[in-house]
mmCIF file of C-alpha atoms and ligand atoms in Angstrom:
data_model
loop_
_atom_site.group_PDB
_atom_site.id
_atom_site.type_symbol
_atom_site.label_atom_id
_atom_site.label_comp_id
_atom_site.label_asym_id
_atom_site.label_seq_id
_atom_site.Cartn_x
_atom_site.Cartn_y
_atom_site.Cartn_z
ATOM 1 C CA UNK A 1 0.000 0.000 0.000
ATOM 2 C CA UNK A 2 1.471 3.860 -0.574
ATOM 3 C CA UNK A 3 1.322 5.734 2.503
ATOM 4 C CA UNK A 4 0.106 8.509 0.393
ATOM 5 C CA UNK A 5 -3.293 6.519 0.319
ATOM 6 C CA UNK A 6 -3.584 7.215 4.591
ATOM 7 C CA UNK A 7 -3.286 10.854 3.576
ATOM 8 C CA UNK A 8 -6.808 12.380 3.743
ATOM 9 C CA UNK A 9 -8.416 16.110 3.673
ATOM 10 C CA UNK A 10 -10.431 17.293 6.108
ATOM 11 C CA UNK A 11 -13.467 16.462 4.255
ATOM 12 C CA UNK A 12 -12.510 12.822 3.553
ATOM 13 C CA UNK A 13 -11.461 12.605 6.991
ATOM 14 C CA UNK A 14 -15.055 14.189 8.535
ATOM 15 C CA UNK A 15 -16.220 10.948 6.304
ATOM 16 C CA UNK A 16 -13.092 8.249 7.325
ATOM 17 C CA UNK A 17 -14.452 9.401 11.429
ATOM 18 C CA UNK A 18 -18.446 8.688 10.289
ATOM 19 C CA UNK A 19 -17.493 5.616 9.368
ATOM 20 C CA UNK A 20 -15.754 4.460 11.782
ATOM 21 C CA UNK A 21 -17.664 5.658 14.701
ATOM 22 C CA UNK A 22 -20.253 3.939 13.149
ATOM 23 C CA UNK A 23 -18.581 0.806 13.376
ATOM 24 C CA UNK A 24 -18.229 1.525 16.971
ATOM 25 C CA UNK A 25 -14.191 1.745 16.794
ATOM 26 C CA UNK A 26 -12.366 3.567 19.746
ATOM 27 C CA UNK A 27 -10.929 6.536 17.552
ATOM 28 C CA UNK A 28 -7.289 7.842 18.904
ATOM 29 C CA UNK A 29 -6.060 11.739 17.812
ATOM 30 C CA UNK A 30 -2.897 12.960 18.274
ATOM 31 C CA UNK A 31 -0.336 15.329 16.229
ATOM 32 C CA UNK A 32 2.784 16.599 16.172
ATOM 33 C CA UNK A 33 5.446 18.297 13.303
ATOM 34 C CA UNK A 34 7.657 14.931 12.999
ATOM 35 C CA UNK A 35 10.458 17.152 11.307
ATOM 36 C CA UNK A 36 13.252 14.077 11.522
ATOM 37 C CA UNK A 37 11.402 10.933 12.656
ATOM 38 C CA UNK A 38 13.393 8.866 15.069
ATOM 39 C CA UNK A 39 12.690 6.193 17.371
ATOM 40 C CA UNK A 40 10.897 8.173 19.702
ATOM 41 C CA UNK A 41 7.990 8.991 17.487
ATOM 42 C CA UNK A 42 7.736 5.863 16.214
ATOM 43 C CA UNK A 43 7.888 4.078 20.004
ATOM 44 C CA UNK A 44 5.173 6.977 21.225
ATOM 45 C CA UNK A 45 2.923 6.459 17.727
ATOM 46 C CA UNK A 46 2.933 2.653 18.701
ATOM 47 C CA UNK A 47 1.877 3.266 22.436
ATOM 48 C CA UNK A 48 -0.974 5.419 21.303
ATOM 49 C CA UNK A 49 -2.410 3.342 18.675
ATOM 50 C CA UNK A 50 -2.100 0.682 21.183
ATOM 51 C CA UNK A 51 -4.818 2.401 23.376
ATOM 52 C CA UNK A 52 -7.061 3.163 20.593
ATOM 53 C CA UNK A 53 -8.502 0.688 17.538
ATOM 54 C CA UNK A 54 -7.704 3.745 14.850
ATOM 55 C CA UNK A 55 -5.252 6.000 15.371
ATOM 56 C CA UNK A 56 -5.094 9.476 13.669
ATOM 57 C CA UNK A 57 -2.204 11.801 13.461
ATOM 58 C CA UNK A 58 -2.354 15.558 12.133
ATOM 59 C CA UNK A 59 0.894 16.733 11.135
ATOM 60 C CA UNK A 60 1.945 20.201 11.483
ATOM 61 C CA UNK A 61 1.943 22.152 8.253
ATOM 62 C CA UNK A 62 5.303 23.871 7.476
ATOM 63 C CA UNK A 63 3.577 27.510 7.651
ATOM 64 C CA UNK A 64 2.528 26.572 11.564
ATOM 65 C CA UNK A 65 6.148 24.650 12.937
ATOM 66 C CA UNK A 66 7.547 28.080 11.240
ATOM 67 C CA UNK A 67 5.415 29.761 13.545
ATOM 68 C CA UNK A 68 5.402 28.345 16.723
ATOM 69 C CA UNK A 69 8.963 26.263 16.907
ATOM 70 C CA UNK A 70 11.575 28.355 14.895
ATOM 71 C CA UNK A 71 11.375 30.266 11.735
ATOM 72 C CA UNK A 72 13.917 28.186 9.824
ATOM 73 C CA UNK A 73 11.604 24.915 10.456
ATOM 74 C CA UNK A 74 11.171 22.213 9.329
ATOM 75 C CA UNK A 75 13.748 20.300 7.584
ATOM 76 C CA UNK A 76 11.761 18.758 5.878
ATOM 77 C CA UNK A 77 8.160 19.699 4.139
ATOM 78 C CA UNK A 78 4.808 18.693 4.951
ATOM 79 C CA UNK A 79 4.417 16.211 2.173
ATOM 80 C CA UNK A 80 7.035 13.986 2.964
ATOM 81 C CA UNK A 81 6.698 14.680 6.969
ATOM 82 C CA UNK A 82 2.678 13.399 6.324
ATOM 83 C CA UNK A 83 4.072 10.588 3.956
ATOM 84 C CA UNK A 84 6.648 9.441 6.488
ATOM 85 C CA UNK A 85 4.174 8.903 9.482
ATOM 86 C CA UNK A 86 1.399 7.402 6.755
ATOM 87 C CA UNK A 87 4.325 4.763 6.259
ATOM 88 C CA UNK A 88 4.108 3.387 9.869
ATOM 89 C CA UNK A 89 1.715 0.607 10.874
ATOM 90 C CA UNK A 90 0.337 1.662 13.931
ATOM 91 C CA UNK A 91 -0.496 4.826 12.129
ATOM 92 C CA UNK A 92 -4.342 4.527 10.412
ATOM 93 C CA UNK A 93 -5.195 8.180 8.584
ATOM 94 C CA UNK A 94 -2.968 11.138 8.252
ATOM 95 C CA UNK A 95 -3.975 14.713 8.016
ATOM 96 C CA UNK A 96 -2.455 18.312 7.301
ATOM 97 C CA UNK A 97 -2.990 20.567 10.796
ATOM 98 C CA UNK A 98 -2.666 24.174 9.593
ATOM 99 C CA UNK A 99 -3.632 25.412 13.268
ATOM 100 C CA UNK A 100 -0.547 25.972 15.787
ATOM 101 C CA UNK A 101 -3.000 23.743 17.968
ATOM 102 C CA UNK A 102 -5.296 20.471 17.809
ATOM 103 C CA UNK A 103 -8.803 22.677 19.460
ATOM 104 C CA UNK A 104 -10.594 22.838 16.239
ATOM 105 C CA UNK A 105 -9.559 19.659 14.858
ATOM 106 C CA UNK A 106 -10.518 18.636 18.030
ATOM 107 C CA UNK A 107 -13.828 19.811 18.219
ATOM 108 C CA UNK A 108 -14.663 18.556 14.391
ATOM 109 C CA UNK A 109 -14.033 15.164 14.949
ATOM 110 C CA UNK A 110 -14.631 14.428 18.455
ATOM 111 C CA UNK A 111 -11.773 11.799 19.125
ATOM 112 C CA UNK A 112 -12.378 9.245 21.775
ATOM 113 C CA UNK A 113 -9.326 9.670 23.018
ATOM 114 C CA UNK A 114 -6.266 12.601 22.731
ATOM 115 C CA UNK A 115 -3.180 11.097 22.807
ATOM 116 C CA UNK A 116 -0.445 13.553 23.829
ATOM 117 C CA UNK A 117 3.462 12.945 23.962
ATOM 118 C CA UNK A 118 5.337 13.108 27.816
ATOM 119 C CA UNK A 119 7.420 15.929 26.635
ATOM 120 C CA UNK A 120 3.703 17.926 25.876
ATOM 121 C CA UNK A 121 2.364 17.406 29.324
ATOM 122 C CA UNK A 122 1.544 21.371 29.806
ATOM 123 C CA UNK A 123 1.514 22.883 26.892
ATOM 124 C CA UNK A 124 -2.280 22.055 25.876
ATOM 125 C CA UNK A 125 -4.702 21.999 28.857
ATOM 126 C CA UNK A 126 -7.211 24.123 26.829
ATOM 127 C CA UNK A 127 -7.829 21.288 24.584
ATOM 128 C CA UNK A 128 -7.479 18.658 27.297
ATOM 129 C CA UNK A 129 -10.247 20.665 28.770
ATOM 130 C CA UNK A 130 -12.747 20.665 25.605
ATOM 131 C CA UNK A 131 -12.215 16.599 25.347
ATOM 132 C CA UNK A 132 -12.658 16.354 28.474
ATOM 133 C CA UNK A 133 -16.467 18.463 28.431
ATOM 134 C CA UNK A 134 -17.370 16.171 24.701
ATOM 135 C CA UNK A 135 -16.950 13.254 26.841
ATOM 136 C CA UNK A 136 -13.042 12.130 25.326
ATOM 137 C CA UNK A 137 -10.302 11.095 27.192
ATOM 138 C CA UNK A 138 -6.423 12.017 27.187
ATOM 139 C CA UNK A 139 -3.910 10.402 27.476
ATOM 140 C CA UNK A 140 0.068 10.935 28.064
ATOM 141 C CA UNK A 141 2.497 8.640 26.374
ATOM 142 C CA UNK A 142 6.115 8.788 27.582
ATOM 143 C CA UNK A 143 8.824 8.245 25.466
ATOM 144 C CA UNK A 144 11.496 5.359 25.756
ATOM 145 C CA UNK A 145 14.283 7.286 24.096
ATOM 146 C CA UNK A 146 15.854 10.167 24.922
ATOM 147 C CA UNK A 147 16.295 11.615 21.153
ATOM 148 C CA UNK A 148 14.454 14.538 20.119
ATOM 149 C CA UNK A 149 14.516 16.017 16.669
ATOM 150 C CA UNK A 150 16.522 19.120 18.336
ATOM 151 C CA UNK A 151 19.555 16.953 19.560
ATOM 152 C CA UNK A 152 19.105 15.648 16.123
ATOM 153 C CA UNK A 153 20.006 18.132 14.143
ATOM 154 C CA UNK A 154 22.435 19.853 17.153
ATOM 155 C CA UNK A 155 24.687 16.502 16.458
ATOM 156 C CA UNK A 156 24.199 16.878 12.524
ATOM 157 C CA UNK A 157 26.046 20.253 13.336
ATOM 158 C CA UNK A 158 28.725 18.998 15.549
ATOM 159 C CA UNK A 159 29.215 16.424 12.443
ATOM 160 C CA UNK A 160 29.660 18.396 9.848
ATOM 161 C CA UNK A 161 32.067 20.490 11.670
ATOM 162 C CA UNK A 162 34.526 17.675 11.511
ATOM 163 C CA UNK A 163 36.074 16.899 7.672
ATOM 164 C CA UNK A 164 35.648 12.864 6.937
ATOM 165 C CA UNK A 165 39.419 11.626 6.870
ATOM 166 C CA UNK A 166 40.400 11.343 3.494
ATOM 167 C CA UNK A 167 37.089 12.245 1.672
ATOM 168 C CA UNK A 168 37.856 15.568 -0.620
ATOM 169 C CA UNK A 169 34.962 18.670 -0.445
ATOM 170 C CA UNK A 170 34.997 21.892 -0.952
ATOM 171 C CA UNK A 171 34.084 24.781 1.766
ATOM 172 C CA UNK A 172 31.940 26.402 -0.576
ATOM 173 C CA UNK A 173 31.739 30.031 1.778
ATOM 174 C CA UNK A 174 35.589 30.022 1.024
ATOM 175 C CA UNK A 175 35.724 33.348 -0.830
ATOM 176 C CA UNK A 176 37.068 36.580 0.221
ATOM 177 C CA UNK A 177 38.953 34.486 3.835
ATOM 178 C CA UNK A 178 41.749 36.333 4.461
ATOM 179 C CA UNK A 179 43.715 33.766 6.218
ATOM 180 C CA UNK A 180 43.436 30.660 7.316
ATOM 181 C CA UNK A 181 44.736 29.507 11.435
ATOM 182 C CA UNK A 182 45.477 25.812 11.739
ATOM 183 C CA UNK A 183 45.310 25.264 15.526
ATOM 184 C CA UNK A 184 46.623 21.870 17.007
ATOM 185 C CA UNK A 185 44.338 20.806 19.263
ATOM 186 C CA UNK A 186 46.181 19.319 22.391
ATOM 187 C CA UNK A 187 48.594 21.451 24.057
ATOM 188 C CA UNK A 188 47.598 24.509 22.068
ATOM 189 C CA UNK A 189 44.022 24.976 22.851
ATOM 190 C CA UNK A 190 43.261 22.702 25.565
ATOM 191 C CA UNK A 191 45.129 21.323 28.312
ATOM 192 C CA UNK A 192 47.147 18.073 27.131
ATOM 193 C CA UNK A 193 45.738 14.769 28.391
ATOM 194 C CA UNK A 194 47.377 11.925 27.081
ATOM 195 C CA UNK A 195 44.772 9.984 24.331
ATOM 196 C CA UNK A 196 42.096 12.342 26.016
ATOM 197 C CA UNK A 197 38.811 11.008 25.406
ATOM 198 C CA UNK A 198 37.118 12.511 27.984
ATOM 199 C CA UNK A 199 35.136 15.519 27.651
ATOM 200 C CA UNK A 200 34.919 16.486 31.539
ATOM 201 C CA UNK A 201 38.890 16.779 31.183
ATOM 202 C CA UNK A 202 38.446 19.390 28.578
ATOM 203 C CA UNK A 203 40.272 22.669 29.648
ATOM 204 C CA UNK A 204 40.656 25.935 27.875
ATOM 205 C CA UNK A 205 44.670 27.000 27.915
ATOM 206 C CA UNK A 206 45.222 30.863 29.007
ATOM 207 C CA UNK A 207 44.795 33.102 26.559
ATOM 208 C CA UNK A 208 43.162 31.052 24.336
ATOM 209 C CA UNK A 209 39.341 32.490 24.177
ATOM 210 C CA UNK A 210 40.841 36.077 23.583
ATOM 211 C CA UNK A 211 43.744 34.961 20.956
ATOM 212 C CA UNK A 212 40.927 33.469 18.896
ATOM 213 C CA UNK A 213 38.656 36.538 19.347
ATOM 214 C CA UNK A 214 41.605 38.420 18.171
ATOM 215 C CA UNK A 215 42.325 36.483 14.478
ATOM 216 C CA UNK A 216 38.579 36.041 14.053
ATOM 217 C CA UNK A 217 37.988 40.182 14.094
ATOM 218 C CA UNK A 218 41.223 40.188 11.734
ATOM 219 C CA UNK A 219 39.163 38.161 9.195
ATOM 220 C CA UNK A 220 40.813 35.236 9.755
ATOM 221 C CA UNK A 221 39.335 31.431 9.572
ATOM 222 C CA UNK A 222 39.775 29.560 12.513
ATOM 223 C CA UNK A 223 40.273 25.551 11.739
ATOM 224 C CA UNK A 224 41.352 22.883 14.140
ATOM 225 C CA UNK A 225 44.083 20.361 13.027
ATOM 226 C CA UNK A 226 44.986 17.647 15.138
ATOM 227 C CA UNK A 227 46.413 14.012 15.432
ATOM 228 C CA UNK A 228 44.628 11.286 16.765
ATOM 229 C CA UNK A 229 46.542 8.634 17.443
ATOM 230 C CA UNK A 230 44.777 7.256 19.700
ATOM 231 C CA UNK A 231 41.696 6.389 17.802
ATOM 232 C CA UNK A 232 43.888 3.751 15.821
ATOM 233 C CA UNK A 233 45.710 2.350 18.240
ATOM 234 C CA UNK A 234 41.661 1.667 19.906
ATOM 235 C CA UNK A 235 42.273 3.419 22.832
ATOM 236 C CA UNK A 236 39.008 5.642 22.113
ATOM 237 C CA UNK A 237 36.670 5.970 19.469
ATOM 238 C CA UNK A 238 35.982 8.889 16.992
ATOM 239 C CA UNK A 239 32.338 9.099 18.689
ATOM 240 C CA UNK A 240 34.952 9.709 21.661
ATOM 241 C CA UNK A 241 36.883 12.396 20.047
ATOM 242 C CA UNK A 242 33.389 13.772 18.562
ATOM 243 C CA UNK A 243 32.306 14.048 22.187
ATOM 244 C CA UNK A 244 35.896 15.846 23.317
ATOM 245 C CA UNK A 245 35.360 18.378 20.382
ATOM 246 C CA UNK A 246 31.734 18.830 20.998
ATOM 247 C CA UNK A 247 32.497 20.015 24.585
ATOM 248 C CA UNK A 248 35.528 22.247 23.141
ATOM 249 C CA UNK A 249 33.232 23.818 20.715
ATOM 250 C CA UNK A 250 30.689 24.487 23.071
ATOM 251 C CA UNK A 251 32.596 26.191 25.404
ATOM 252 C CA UNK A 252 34.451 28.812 22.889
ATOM 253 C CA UNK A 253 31.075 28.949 20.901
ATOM 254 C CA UNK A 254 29.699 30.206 24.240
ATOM 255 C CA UNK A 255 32.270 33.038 23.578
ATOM 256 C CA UNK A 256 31.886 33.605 20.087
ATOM 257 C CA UNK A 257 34.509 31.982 18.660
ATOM 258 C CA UNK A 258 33.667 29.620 15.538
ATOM 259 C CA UNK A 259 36.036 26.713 14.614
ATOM 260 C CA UNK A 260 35.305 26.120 10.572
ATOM 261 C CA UNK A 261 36.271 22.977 10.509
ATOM 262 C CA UNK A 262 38.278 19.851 12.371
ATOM 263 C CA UNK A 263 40.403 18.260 10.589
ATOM 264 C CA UNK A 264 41.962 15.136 12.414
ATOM 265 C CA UNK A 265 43.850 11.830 11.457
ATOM 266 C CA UNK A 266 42.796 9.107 13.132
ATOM 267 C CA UNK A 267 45.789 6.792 11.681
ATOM 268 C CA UNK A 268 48.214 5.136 14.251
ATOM 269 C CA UNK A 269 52.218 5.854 13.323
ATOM 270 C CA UNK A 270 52.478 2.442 12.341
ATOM 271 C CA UNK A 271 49.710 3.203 8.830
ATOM 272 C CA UNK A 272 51.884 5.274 7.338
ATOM 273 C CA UNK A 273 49.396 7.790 6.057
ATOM 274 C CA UNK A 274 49.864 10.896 4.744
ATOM 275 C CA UNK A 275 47.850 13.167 7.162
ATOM 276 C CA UNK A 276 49.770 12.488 10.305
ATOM 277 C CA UNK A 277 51.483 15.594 11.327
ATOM 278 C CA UNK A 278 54.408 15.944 10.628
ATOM 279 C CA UNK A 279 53.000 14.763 7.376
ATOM 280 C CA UNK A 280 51.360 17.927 5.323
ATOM 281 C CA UNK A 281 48.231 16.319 4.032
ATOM 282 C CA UNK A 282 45.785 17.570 6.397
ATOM 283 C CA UNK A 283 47.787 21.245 5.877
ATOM 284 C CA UNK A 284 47.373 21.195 2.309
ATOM 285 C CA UNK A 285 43.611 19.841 2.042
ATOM 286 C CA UNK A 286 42.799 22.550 4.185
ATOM 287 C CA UNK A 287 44.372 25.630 2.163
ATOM 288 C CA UNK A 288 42.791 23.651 -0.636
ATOM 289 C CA UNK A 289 39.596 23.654 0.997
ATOM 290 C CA UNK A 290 39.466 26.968 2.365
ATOM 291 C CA UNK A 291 40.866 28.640 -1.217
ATOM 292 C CA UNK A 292 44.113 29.991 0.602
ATOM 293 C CA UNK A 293 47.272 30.085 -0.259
ATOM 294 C CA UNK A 294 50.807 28.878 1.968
ATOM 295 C CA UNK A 295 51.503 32.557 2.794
ATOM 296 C CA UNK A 296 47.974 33.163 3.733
ATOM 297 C CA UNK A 297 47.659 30.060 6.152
ATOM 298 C CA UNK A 298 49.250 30.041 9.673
ATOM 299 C CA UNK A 299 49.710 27.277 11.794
ATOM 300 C CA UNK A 300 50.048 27.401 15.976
ATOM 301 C CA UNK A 301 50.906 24.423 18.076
ATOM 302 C CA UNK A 302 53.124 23.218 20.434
ATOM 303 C CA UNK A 303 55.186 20.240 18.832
ATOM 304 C CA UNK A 304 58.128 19.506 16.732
ATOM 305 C CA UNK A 305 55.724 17.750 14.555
ATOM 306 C CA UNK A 306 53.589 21.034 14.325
ATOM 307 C CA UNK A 307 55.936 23.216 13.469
ATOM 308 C CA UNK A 308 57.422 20.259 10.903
ATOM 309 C CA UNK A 309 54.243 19.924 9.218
ATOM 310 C CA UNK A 310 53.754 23.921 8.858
ATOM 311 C CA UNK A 311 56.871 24.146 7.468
ATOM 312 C CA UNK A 312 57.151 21.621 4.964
ATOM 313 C CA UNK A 313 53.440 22.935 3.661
ATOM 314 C CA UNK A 314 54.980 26.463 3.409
ATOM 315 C CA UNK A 315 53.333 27.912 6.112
ATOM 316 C CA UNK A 316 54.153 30.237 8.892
ATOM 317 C CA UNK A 317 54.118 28.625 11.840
ATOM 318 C CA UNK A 318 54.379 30.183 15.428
ATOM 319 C CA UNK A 319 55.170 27.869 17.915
ATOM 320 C CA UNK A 320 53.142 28.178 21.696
ATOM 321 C CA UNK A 321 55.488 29.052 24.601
ATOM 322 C CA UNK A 322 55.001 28.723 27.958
ATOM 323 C CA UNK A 323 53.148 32.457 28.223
ATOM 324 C CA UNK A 324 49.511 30.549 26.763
ATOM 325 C CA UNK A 325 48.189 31.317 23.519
ATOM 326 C CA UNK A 326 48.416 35.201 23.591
ATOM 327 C CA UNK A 327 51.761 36.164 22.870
ATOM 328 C CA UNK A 328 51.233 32.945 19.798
ATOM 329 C CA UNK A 329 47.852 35.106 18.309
ATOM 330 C CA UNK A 330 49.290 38.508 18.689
ATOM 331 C CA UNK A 331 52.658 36.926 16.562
ATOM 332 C CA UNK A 332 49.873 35.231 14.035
ATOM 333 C CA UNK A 333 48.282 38.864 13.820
ATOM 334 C CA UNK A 334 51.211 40.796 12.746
ATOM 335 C CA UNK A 335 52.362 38.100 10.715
ATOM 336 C CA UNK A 336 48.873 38.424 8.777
ATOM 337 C CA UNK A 337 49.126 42.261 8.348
ATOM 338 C CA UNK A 338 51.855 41.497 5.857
ATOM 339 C CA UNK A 339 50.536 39.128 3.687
ATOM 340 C CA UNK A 340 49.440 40.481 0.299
ATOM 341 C CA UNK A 341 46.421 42.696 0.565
HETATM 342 ZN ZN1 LIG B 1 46.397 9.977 9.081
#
């Protein structure tokens, strides 16, 4: 069967709920904008029909999760948000909901029973109230899983903040960056903790938050450029180092500072790949990637292998002393004033 065939109007649905009242089935409502379906929904949807014999979903139209979630919602459109939850079995009709709430639908169809999600508990007593005075019932479903469509799309983010290890693609905002700063990672930004891999043990060097603040007001691109050993010898995973970075990012984010990318290698020594600093090949994807050129792409860290790797790319490199990262972004800075503009 094509989901599309659960899909019904209003008026097709005022005849869908004759018909099945008259057949004396226990109708279930409930609704919802299902931007990026995940196991939560589907868990919840399976609950509800479960206390119901038809279960009916109205799904947000893209003109109403606009208005009352966040302007640059939903992902995806109504059609294929309605066709998605039409493809699930414990799902019976489908229909559009152009209202920011369920009260007139509500009051058309005269469910026997409104079937809310745990995480909705307060946000509709009005129309808990009007089932309630028709005679319905509601009901709360909790979820099983702790996803939400929000934490979805927050670790899409984190994601595509990191470049895939050995996968070319372009930055496409590249043009008009005026420099690019490679920053190792450990030692340079954050404390060093041998194969760190957790992010409680994330801490911000001196000088770091108001270096960075410095180079991004200069125009300059801020990118992150570090060896990870440790995820091929199996000491930690890259959902690990994901998690390490996450809590980084957060915490100079909170600042204002944005890291464009993370570029990492997550070979052991013993692979012989090319990105391993001292290795260029995570230096030169990067200028590639950002449209810069050697003299237009500085590189700060606190390693032999660092400075190696800046080097033999053709970049400037400025090595972190023991005074923090200061002194290392005010030397970046002046280095930048000279490069061709
Ligand atoms: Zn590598």
């Amino acid at each position: 069967m094509d989901p599309a065939e659960k899909i019904l109007s209003r008026e097709r649905m005022d005849q869908w709920i004759a018909a099945e009242k008259a057949a004396n089935r226990r109708i279930g409502f409930t609704c919802g904008s299902f931007d990026l379906l995940h196991a939560g929904h589907v868990q919840y949807l399976g609950a509800a029909r479960e206390l119901c014999d038809r279960l009916m979903v109205a799904v947000n139209s893209d003109a109403s999760v606009s208005r009352y979630k966040n302007l640059l919602r939903p992902i995806v459109p109504e059609r294929e948000r309605m066709y998605v939850v039409a493809g699930l079995a414990s799902v019976d009709v489908v229909t559009r909901m152009e209202e920011d709430r369920p009260l007139s639908l509500l009051l058309r169809w005269k469910p026997d029973l409104y079937i809310k999600g745990g995480d909705y508990a307060e946000d509709s007593l009005r129309s808990a109230d009007a089932v309630k005075e028709y005679g319905g019932k509601v009901a709360v479903v909790k979820s099983g899983f702790e996803t939400s469509s929000s934490k979805l799309m927050d670790r899409i983010g984190l994601l595509s903040a990191h470049a895939e290890p050995d996968i070319a693609t372009d930055i496409s905002d590249s043009q008009g960056v005026q420099g690019l700063v490679l920053l190792d990672r450990d030692g340079t930004l954050i404390r060093n903790v041998p194969f760190l891999h957790d992010p409680a043990k994330v801490e911000l060097l001196p000088g770091v938050i108001d270096g960075l603040l410095k180079l991004q007001a200069a125009g300059l691109r801020l990118a992150i450029i570090t060896n990870q050993q440790g995820i091929g010898l199996g000491y930690y995973t890259v959902q690990d180092f994901i998690a390490v970075n996450q809590r980084l990012l957060r915490e100079l984010g909170a600042h204002g500072v944005r890291i464009s990318k993370i570029y990492f290698c997550p070979h052991s020594l013993a692979e012989q790949c090319s990105c391993r600093k001292p290795a260029t090949g995570m230096i030169t994807r990067a200028m590639r990637e950002f449209g810069v050129t050697p003299e237009q792409t500085f590189l700060a860290g606190d390693s032999d292998d660092d400075m190696q790797a800046g080097a033999d790319a053709g970049c400037q490199t400025v090595r972190m002393g023991e005074e923090g990262f200061g002194p290392a972004a005010d030397l970046v800075l002046s280095l930048s004033r000279h490069i061709g503009r």
